[in-house]
Tab-separated table of C-alpha atoms and ligand atoms in Angstrom:
chain	number	residue	atom	x	y	z
A	1437	MET	CA	-15.127	-15.631	11.618
A	1438	ASP	CA	-13.985	-19.136	12.612
A	1439	ARG	CA	-10.465	-19.880	14.381
A	1440	GLU	CA	-8.558	-20.778	11.170
A	1441	SER	CA	-9.455	-17.067	9.564
A	1442	LEU	CA	-8.382	-15.521	12.670
A	1443	ILE	CA	-5.340	-17.879	12.715
A	1444	ALA	CA	-4.991	-16.640	8.772
A	1445	LEU	CA	-5.006	-12.897	9.981
A	1446	TYR	CA	-2.281	-13.203	12.336
A	1447	ARG	CA	-0.005	-15.303	9.975
A	1448	GLN	CA	-0.702	-12.411	7.287
A	1449	MET	CA	0.354	-9.630	9.542
A	1450	VAL	CA	3.430	-11.602	10.997
A	1451	LEU	CA	4.440	-12.284	7.146
A	1452	ILE	CA	4.789	-8.434	6.376
A	1453	ARG	CA	6.405	-7.668	9.508
A	1454	ILE	CA	8.922	-10.565	8.943
A	1455	PHE	CA	9.081	-9.745	5.057
A	1456	GLU	CA	9.919	-5.810	6.024
A	1457	ASP	CA	12.341	-6.547	8.372
A	1458	ARG	CA	14.261	-8.584	5.876
A	1459	ALA	CA	13.400	-6.206	3.529
A	1460	ALA	CA	15.049	-3.740	5.394
A	1461	GLU	CA	18.619	-6.134	5.453
A	1462	MET	CA	18.212	-6.432	1.593
A	1463	TYR	CA	18.069	-3.194	0.990
A	1464	ALA	CA	21.452	-2.496	3.455
A	1465	LYS	CA	23.053	-5.518	1.145
A	1466	ALA	CA	22.691	-2.951	-2.118
A	1467	LYS	CA	20.191	-6.143	-3.114
A	1468	ILE	CA	17.156	-3.459	-3.533
A	1469	ALA	CA	17.728	-0.466	-4.997
A	1470	GLY	CA	15.800	3.408	-4.853
A	1471	PHE	CA	13.927	3.605	-2.124
A	1472	LEU	CA	12.298	1.215	0.745
A	1473	HIS	CA	9.184	2.256	2.944
A	1474	LEU	CA	8.268	0.290	5.497
A	1475	TYR	CA	5.128	-1.004	6.959
A	1476	ASN	CA	6.100	-1.967	10.442
A	1477	GLY	CA	3.448	-1.071	12.994
A	1478	GLN	CA	1.045	-0.587	10.226
A	1479	GLU	CA	-0.224	-4.252	9.534
A	1480	ALA	CA	-3.578	-4.440	11.047
A	1481	ILE	CA	-4.865	-1.855	8.577
A	1482	ALA	CA	-3.883	-3.655	5.537
A	1483	VAL	CA	-4.808	-7.140	7.021
A	1484	GLY	CA	-7.746	-6.106	8.308
A	1485	ALA	CA	-9.056	-4.130	5.351
A	1486	VAL	CA	-8.644	-6.397	2.669
A	1487	SER	CA	-10.197	-9.157	5.075
A	1488	ALA	CA	-13.902	-7.085	4.419
A	1489	LEU	CA	-13.490	-6.799	0.762
A	1490	ASN	CA	-14.390	-9.093	-1.506
A	1491	PRO	CA	-11.688	-10.449	-4.035
A	1492	ASP	CA	-12.592	-8.429	-7.552
A	1493	ASP	CA	-13.314	-4.974	-5.065
A	1494	GLU	CA	-10.404	-2.578	-6.227
A	1495	ILE	CA	-7.551	-1.218	-4.160
A	1496	VAL	CA	-5.496	1.618	-4.667
A	1497	VAL	CA	-2.590	2.976	-2.257
A	1498	ASN	CA	0.415	4.734	-1.723
A	1499	TYR	CA	4.229	3.975	-1.793
A	1500	ARG	CA	3.936	2.075	1.439
A	1501	ASP	CA	2.565	-0.700	-0.092
A	1502	HIS	CA	3.997	-4.085	0.610
A	1503	GLY	CA	2.008	-5.269	3.056
A	1504	TRP	CA	-0.745	-4.360	0.865
A	1505	ALA	CA	0.497	-6.716	-2.020
A	1506	LEU	CA	0.887	-9.535	0.571
A	1507	ALA	CA	-2.516	-9.217	2.516
A	1508	ARG	CA	-4.189	-9.007	-1.274
A	1509	GLY	CA	-2.440	-12.571	-1.781
A	1510	SER	CA	0.936	-11.682	-4.033
A	1511	SER	CA	3.071	-13.888	-2.866
A	1512	ALA	CA	6.430	-12.953	-0.941
A	1513	ARG	CA	8.210	-14.541	-3.618
A	1514	ALA	CA	6.645	-11.676	-6.579
A	1515	VAL	CA	6.866	-8.937	-4.129
A	1516	MET	CA	10.510	-9.470	-2.870
A	1517	ALA	CA	11.794	-10.442	-7.140
A	1518	GLU	CA	10.079	-6.892	-7.908
A	1519	LEU	CA	11.953	-5.276	-5.008
A	1520	PHE	CA	14.674	-6.876	-6.107
A	1521	GLY	CA	14.032	-5.651	-9.725
A	1522	ARG	CA	13.562	-9.012	-11.101
A	1523	VAL	CA	11.775	-10.409	-13.828
A	1524	THR	CA	9.614	-13.089	-11.663
A	1525	GLY	CA	8.256	-9.520	-10.105
A	1526	THR	CA	4.777	-8.952	-9.567
A	1527	THR	CA	5.456	-6.172	-12.235
A	1528	GLY	CA	8.199	-8.095	-14.135
A	1529	GLY	CA	10.989	-5.519	-12.146
A	1530	ARG	CA	9.983	-2.350	-13.357
A	1531	GLY	CA	7.837	-0.914	-10.311
A	1532	GLY	CA	10.079	-2.017	-7.468
A	1533	SER	CA	9.108	-1.211	-4.278
A	1534	MET	CA	6.675	1.919	-4.573
A	1535	HIS	CA	4.992	0.976	-7.422
A	1536	LEU	CA	3.589	-2.994	-6.318
A	1537	VAL	CA	0.933	-3.461	-9.028
A	1538	ASP	CA	-0.807	-7.181	-8.979
A	1539	VAL	CA	-3.602	-6.562	-11.678
A	1540	LYS	CA	-5.421	-10.008	-10.987
A	1541	ASN	CA	-5.731	-9.441	-7.135
A	1542	HIS	CA	-7.304	-5.816	-8.577
A	1543	PHE	CA	-4.246	-4.266	-7.131
A	1544	TRP	CA	-3.475	-1.288	-8.656
A	1545	GLY	CA	-0.894	0.080	-6.528
A	1546	GLY	CA	1.543	1.671	-5.471
A	1547	TYR	CA	1.584	5.421	-6.318
A	1548	ALA	CA	5.121	7.486	-5.245
A	1549	ILE	CA	2.626	11.000	-6.231
A	1550	VAL	CA	1.471	12.043	-2.578
A	1551	GLY	CA	-2.246	11.996	-2.858
A	1552	GLY	CA	-1.575	11.101	-6.816
A	1553	HIS	CA	-3.576	8.317	-6.207
A	1554	LEU	CA	-6.677	9.650	-5.082
A	1555	PRO	CA	-8.324	10.809	-8.312
A	1556	LEU	CA	-7.843	7.573	-9.931
A	1557	ALA	CA	-9.309	5.620	-7.183
A	1558	THR	CA	-12.318	8.046	-7.312
A	1559	GLY	CA	-12.467	7.600	-11.469
A	1560	LEU	CA	-12.333	3.442	-10.450
A	1561	ALA	CA	-15.432	3.915	-8.438
A	1562	VAL	CA	-17.068	5.914	-10.503
A	1563	ALA	CA	-16.709	3.702	-13.304
A	1564	ALA	CA	-18.052	0.656	-11.135
A	1565	GLN	CA	-21.120	2.466	-10.411
A	1566	TYR	CA	-21.683	3.490	-14.089
A	1567	LEU	CA	-20.812	-0.453	-15.455
A	1568	LYS	CA	-22.837	-1.707	-12.336
A	1569	THR	CA	-20.232	-4.435	-11.506
A	1570	GLY	CA	-21.002	-3.902	-7.885
A	1571	ARG	CA	-17.316	-3.021	-6.729
A	1572	VAL	CA	-16.315	-0.574	-4.172
A	1573	THR	CA	-12.972	0.816	-4.351
A	1574	LEU	CA	-10.878	1.025	-1.342
A	1575	CYS	CA	-8.104	3.760	-1.249
A	1576	SER	CA	-5.413	3.892	1.581
A	1577	MET	CA	-3.193	7.333	1.990
A	1578	GLY	CA	-1.386	8.918	4.471
A	1579	ASP	CA	-2.251	11.379	6.885
A	1580	GLY	CA	0.442	13.788	4.867
A	1581	SER	CA	-1.530	13.616	1.799
A	1582	THR	CA	-5.186	15.153	2.869
A	1583	ASN	CA	-3.779	18.123	2.867
A	1584	ILE	CA	-2.858	18.240	-0.989
A	1585	GLY	CA	-5.058	19.718	-3.695
A	1586	THR	CA	-6.464	15.883	-5.296
A	1587	PHE	CA	-7.396	15.008	-1.986
A	1588	HIS	CA	-9.905	17.582	-1.885
A	1589	ALA	CA	-10.910	17.249	-5.641
A	1590	ALA	CA	-11.490	13.060	-4.908
A	1591	LEU	CA	-13.262	13.777	-1.977
A	1592	ASN	CA	-15.692	16.588	-3.472
A	1593	TRP	CA	-16.110	14.565	-6.623
A	1594	ALA	CA	-16.313	10.893	-4.743
A	1595	LYS	CA	-19.450	13.052	-2.723
A	1596	LEU	CA	-20.684	14.532	-5.770
A	1597	TRP	CA	-21.358	11.281	-7.727
A	1598	ASN	CA	-22.088	9.348	-4.490
A	1599	ALA	CA	-19.415	6.977	-5.771
A	1600	PRO	CA	-18.574	3.455	-3.940
A	1601	ILE	CA	-15.632	4.220	-2.860
A	1602	ILE	CA	-13.808	3.905	1.077
A	1603	PHE	CA	-11.515	6.337	1.746
A	1604	LEU	CA	-8.965	5.015	4.232
A	1605	VAL	CA	-6.465	6.952	5.885
A	1606	GLU	CA	-3.342	5.372	7.179
A	1607	ASN	CA	-2.964	8.159	10.249
A	1608	ASN	CA	0.139	7.021	11.320
A	1609	GLN	CA	0.511	10.960	12.433
A	1610	TYR	CA	3.568	11.870	10.705
A	1611	ALA	CA	4.082	12.990	7.138
A	1612	MET	CA	7.766	12.120	6.967
A	1613	GLY	CA	9.434	13.940	10.064
A	1614	THR	CA	6.688	16.484	10.206
A	1615	ALA	CA	4.041	15.786	13.033
A	1616	TYR	CA	-0.011	15.410	12.123
A	1617	ASP	CA	-1.116	18.185	14.592
A	1618	VAL	CA	1.817	20.688	12.468
A	1619	HIS	CA	1.090	19.565	8.921
A	1620	SER	CA	-3.132	19.402	9.194
A	1621	ALA	CA	-4.679	22.839	10.344
A	1622	VAL	CA	-7.835	21.059	10.958
A	1623	PRO	CA	-8.690	17.490	12.638
A	1624	MET	CA	-8.591	14.518	10.178
A	1625	ILE	CA	-12.071	13.696	10.975
A	1626	GLN	CA	-13.382	17.092	10.311
A	1627	LYS	CA	-12.141	16.899	6.370
A	1628	ALA	CA	-14.843	14.565	5.940
A	1629	ALA	CA	-17.200	16.848	7.558
A	1630	GLY	CA	-16.275	19.837	4.781
A	1631	TYR	CA	-17.658	17.443	2.006
A	1632	ASN	CA	-20.580	16.232	4.407
A	1633	MET	CA	-19.098	12.386	3.966
A	1634	TYR	CA	-20.059	9.987	5.914
A	1635	ALA	CA	-16.748	9.236	8.379
A	1636	GLU	CA	-15.490	6.847	11.112
A	1637	GLU	CA	-12.703	7.226	13.913
A	1638	VAL	CA	-10.686	3.645	14.020
A	1639	ASP	CA	-7.994	2.132	16.241
A	1640	GLY	CA	-5.658	1.431	13.402
A	1641	MET	CA	-3.848	-1.007	16.321
A	1642	ASP	CA	-6.813	-3.401	16.103
A	1643	VAL	CA	-7.162	-5.416	13.165
A	1644	MET	CA	-10.879	-6.333	13.694
A	1645	ALA	CA	-11.222	-2.957	14.686
A	1646	VAL	CA	-10.262	-1.806	11.009
A	1647	ARG	CA	-12.127	-4.740	9.384
A	1648	GLU	CA	-15.155	-3.779	11.127
A	1649	ALA	CA	-15.213	-0.757	10.227
A	1650	VAL	CA	-13.952	-1.125	6.425
A	1651	CYS	CA	-16.558	-3.911	6.192
A	1652	ARG	CA	-19.943	-1.092	7.458
A	1653	ALA	CA	-18.258	1.171	5.136
A	1654	ALA	CA	-18.239	-1.571	2.029
A	1655	GLU	CA	-21.817	-2.352	2.677
A	1656	ARG	CA	-22.819	1.483	2.515
A	1657	ALA	CA	-21.385	2.113	-0.786
A	1658	ARG	CA	-22.737	-1.661	-2.115
A	1659	ARG	CA	-26.348	-0.245	-1.546
A	1660	GLY	CA	-25.707	2.752	-3.061
A	1661	ASP	CA	-25.196	4.899	0.510
A	1662	GLY	CA	-21.656	6.409	-1.113
A	1663	PRO	CA	-18.552	7.325	-0.137
A	1664	SER	CA	-16.914	6.635	3.198
A	1665	PHE	CA	-14.177	8.116	5.465
A	1666	LEU	CA	-12.023	6.059	7.609
A	1667	ASN	CA	-9.615	7.971	9.979
A	1668	ALA	CA	-7.287	4.912	11.354
A	1669	VAL	CA	-4.902	6.114	13.902
A	1670	THR	CA	-1.559	4.276	13.882
A	1671	TYR	CA	2.386	4.438	14.223
A	1672	ARG	CA	4.810	3.521	11.924
A	1673	TYR	CA	8.050	1.137	13.601
A	1674	ARG	CA	10.669	2.715	11.521
A	1675	GLY	CA	11.935	5.784	10.032
A	1676	HIS	CA	9.721	7.155	6.599
A	1677	SER	CA	12.341	5.017	4.537
A	1678	MET	CA	15.427	3.471	4.780
A	1679	ALA	CA	17.165	6.814	4.008
A	1680	ASP	CA	15.499	8.739	7.343
A	1681	PRO	CA	17.442	8.189	10.305
A	1682	ASP	CA	13.899	9.170	12.644
A	1683	VAL	CA	16.075	12.376	14.502
A	1684	GLN	CA	12.591	13.809	14.815
A	1685	ARG	CA	10.151	11.801	16.454
A	1686	ASP	CA	10.714	10.929	20.468
A	1687	LYS	CA	12.121	8.020	21.580
A	1688	ALA	CA	9.159	7.963	24.829
A	1689	GLU	CA	6.592	8.250	21.794
A	1690	ILE	CA	7.935	5.493	19.713
A	1691	ALA	CA	8.276	2.680	22.964
A	1692	ARG	CA	4.623	4.049	23.955
A	1693	TRP	CA	3.526	3.193	20.718
A	1694	LYS	CA	5.204	0.007	20.257
A	1695	GLU	CA	3.213	-1.152	23.415
A	1696	LEU	CA	0.445	-1.558	21.488
A	1697	ASP	CA	1.913	-3.826	19.001
A	1698	PRO	CA	-1.082	-4.854	16.644
A	1699	ILE	CA	0.403	-8.337	16.352
A	1700	LYS	CA	1.231	-8.629	20.191
A	1701	ARG	CA	-2.252	-7.322	20.656
A	1702	PHE	CA	-3.905	-9.447	18.473
A	1703	ALA	CA	-2.399	-12.585	19.593
A	1704	ASN	CA	-3.299	-11.623	23.824
A	1705	GLU	CA	-6.069	-10.374	22.983
A	1706	VAL	CA	-7.757	-12.928	20.722
A	1707	LEU	CA	-5.942	-15.871	20.020
A	1708	LEU	CA	-4.820	-16.945	22.875
A	1709	LYS	CA	-7.413	-14.995	25.312
A	1710	ARG	CA	-9.779	-17.421	23.478
A	1711	ASN	CA	-7.779	-20.281	23.581
A	1712	LEU	CA	-7.900	-20.392	20.004
A	1713	VAL	CA	-4.167	-21.257	19.890
A	1714	THR	CA	-1.127	-22.108	22.256
A	1715	PRO	CA	2.314	-20.366	22.205
A	1716	LYS	CA	3.953	-22.948	20.544
A	1717	ASP	CA	1.525	-22.572	17.487
A	1718	LEU	CA	2.759	-18.982	17.617
A	1719	GLU	CA	6.049	-19.996	17.407
A	1720	SER	CA	5.586	-22.742	14.276
A	1721	ILE	CA	3.337	-19.796	12.574
A	1722	GLN	CA	6.686	-17.627	13.165
A	1723	LYS	CA	8.957	-20.382	12.121
A	1724	SER	CA	6.921	-21.455	8.981
A	1725	VAL	CA	6.870	-17.347	8.095
A	1726	GLU	CA	10.640	-17.006	8.267
A	1727	GLN	CA	11.169	-20.007	5.934
A	1728	GLU	CA	8.792	-18.386	3.343
A	1729	VAL	CA	10.359	-15.042	2.875
A	1730	GLU	CA	14.130	-16.873	3.376
A	1731	ASP	CA	12.670	-18.921	0.375
A	1732	ALA	CA	11.145	-15.523	-0.964
A	1733	ILE	CA	15.338	-13.937	-1.013
A	1734	ALA	CA	16.508	-16.725	-2.570
A	1735	PHE	CA	14.058	-16.878	-5.203
A	1736	ALA	CA	14.504	-12.846	-5.659
A	1737	ASP	CA	18.315	-13.301	-5.955
A	1738	GLN	CA	18.208	-16.054	-8.727
A	1739	SER	CA	16.027	-14.759	-10.526
A	1740	PRO	CA	17.468	-12.708	-13.608
A	1741	GLU	CA	17.364	-9.212	-14.330
A	1742	PRO	CA	15.049	-7.799	-17.162
A	1743	PRO	CA	17.103	-7.824	-20.661
A	1744	LEU	CA	18.549	-4.588	-21.613
A	1745	GLU	CA	16.450	-4.598	-25.008
A	1746	SER	CA	13.091	-4.554	-23.131
A	1747	LEU	CA	13.864	-0.958	-21.482
A	1748	TYR	CA	12.071	0.882	-23.158
A	1749	ASP	CA	8.722	-1.780	-23.169
A	1750	TYR	CA	5.458	-0.644	-21.636
A	1751	ILE	CA	6.480	2.488	-22.133
A	1752	TYR	CA	5.507	4.001	-25.465
A	1753	GLN	CA	2.345	3.656	-27.511
A	1754	GLN	CA	3.926	0.405	-30.050
A	1755	PRO	CA	4.906	0.840	-32.432
A	1756	VAL	CA	5.082	4.859	-31.785
A	1757	PRO	CA	4.174	6.545	-35.144
A	1758	ASN	CA	7.390	7.432	-37.030
A	1759	MET	CA	9.715	6.098	-34.575
A	1760	GLN	CA	12.395	2.930	-35.790
A	1761	VAL	CA	11.717	-0.032	-34.042
A	1762	ALA	CA	15.083	-2.179	-33.435
A	1763	GLY	CA	13.582	-5.428	-31.751
A	1764	SER	CA	11.898	-4.578	-28.799
A	1765	LEU	CA	13.650	-1.184	-28.120
A	1766	ILE	CA	11.619	1.876	-29.366
A	1767	ARG	CA	13.377	5.221	-29.359
A	1768	PRO	CA	12.000	7.682	-26.860
A	1769	PRO	CA	10.587	10.587	-28.271
A	1770	THR	CA	13.075	13.005	-27.479
A	1771	VAL	CA	15.755	11.078	-29.855
A	1772	ALA	CA	13.438	12.133	-32.885
A	1773	ARG	CA	13.040	16.167	-32.086
A	1774	HIS	CA	16.952	15.721	-32.412
A	1775	VAL	CA	16.856	15.710	-36.293
A	1776	PRO	CA	19.723	18.394	-37.460
A	1777	VAL	CA	18.135	21.960	-39.458
A	1778	LYS	CA	20.431	23.240	-41.698
A	1779	ASN	CA	19.541	26.722	-43.008
A	1780	GLY	CA	16.542	26.907	-40.976
A	1781	LYS	CA	14.938	23.634	-43.303
A	1782	HIS	CA	14.730	20.240	-41.935
A	1783	ALA	CA	17.215	18.025	-42.829
B	2039	TPP	C1	3.280	15.572	-4.692
B	2039	TPP	C2	4.129	15.118	-3.370
B	2039	TPP	N1	4.950	16.052	-2.740
B	2039	TPP	C3	5.819	15.507	-1.606
B	2039	TPP	C4	6.512	14.189	-1.827
B	2039	TPP	C5	7.322	13.844	-1.186
B	2039	TPP	N2	7.389	12.698	0.159
B	2039	TPP	C6	7.023	11.592	-0.087
B	2039	TPP	S1	6.257	11.092	1.271
B	2039	TPP	C7	5.714	12.064	1.904
B	2039	TPP	C8	4.839	12.211	3.278
B	2039	TPP	C9	3.847	11.788	2.840
B	2039	TPP	O1	3.081	11.390	4.344
B	2039	TPP	P1	1.951	10.657	4.751
B	2039	TPP	O2	1.117	11.099	3.194
B	2039	TPP	O3	1.725	10.881	5.982
B	2039	TPP	O4	2.109	9.697	4.220
B	2039	TPP	P2	2.805	8.045	5.178
B	2039	TPP	O5	4.471	8.362	4.594
B	2039	TPP	O6	3.148	8.233	6.634
B	2039	TPP	O7	2.518	7.160	5.245
B	2039	TPP	C10	6.488	13.224	0.994
B	2039	TPP	C11	6.313	14.521	1.456
B	2039	TPP	C12	5.841	13.531	-2.702
B	2039	TPP	N3	6.314	12.034	-2.902
B	2039	TPP	N4	4.836	13.531	-3.517
B	2040	MG	MG1	2.175	9.409	8.121
């Protein structure tokens, strides 16, 4: 990679870190409702992985998705506005934090049901294979989701069809407060072996290592060698979500992993070491990112909420058979079922 591209990777990781810290503040101020799962500590994975893919490759992820949307090119404005539930968000404020989707970027979200997105991702990969689009699908997931039924269904199907997919485990070693070594019956890599699937262990705190592993897996998929499984070991620096006081994890363990901070590490071991930047350059990147996120917050805050009449838009088939349409408001099917019945006959 040339100097500009390496600096761009660094800037993206800094953007994600600062975006998440500010999103936490906005949550505390009740500007953001619902759940909020932050990506601090895991930045090297989304940034490294996205940099290894083509812009039209498909990406599907879990609810810890802000970093993915930003790395994939959604603007900080659109992502913050989505968290605020505003019309200017990536999906008009209808998805929110856990359901970021940006179709133009082939970014399909953002799924709240643990493991629920794995069969969808496998379907996208099989479709690409069938239609010969040459696209690869990258499906990231948490370590906890590898214990769930859909994980096994998806890996089995992907291997059976030799699908062009990369299963990328963001192994932050915890599913909520439950540690990986007590929630998984076998080491992660054995789960890939169960489906005779090509697998690699990856340092998830090293953006270049993630990029290289995803490059290898994407090349395999494109030349028809089928699915790959990557176990990227990482750590999250905050609680599971904003609702988690993070009391289960050992403080010394958290401190140890903070020493491996992927952003500082990339700055020290690559950018500064190779004289690609000066400490002053890094400071000005930090300042410009802070401004970008500040601007995103102001933009989100000034953006309107979706109009109430649009509440049911995009939910039911339009027009819904036998449903009355009032403006854009379509009544949900449950309303129709409450038709009064007299003496056993429908009114
Ligand atoms: C099917 C299902 N079961 C339980 C939950 C509740 N839940 C939300 S996140 C989570 C932990 C998942 O951990 P992991 O897959 O490691 O992802 P991480 O949060 O670490 O990124 C659980 C159990 C859920 N959302 N969906
Ligand atoms: Mg986890």
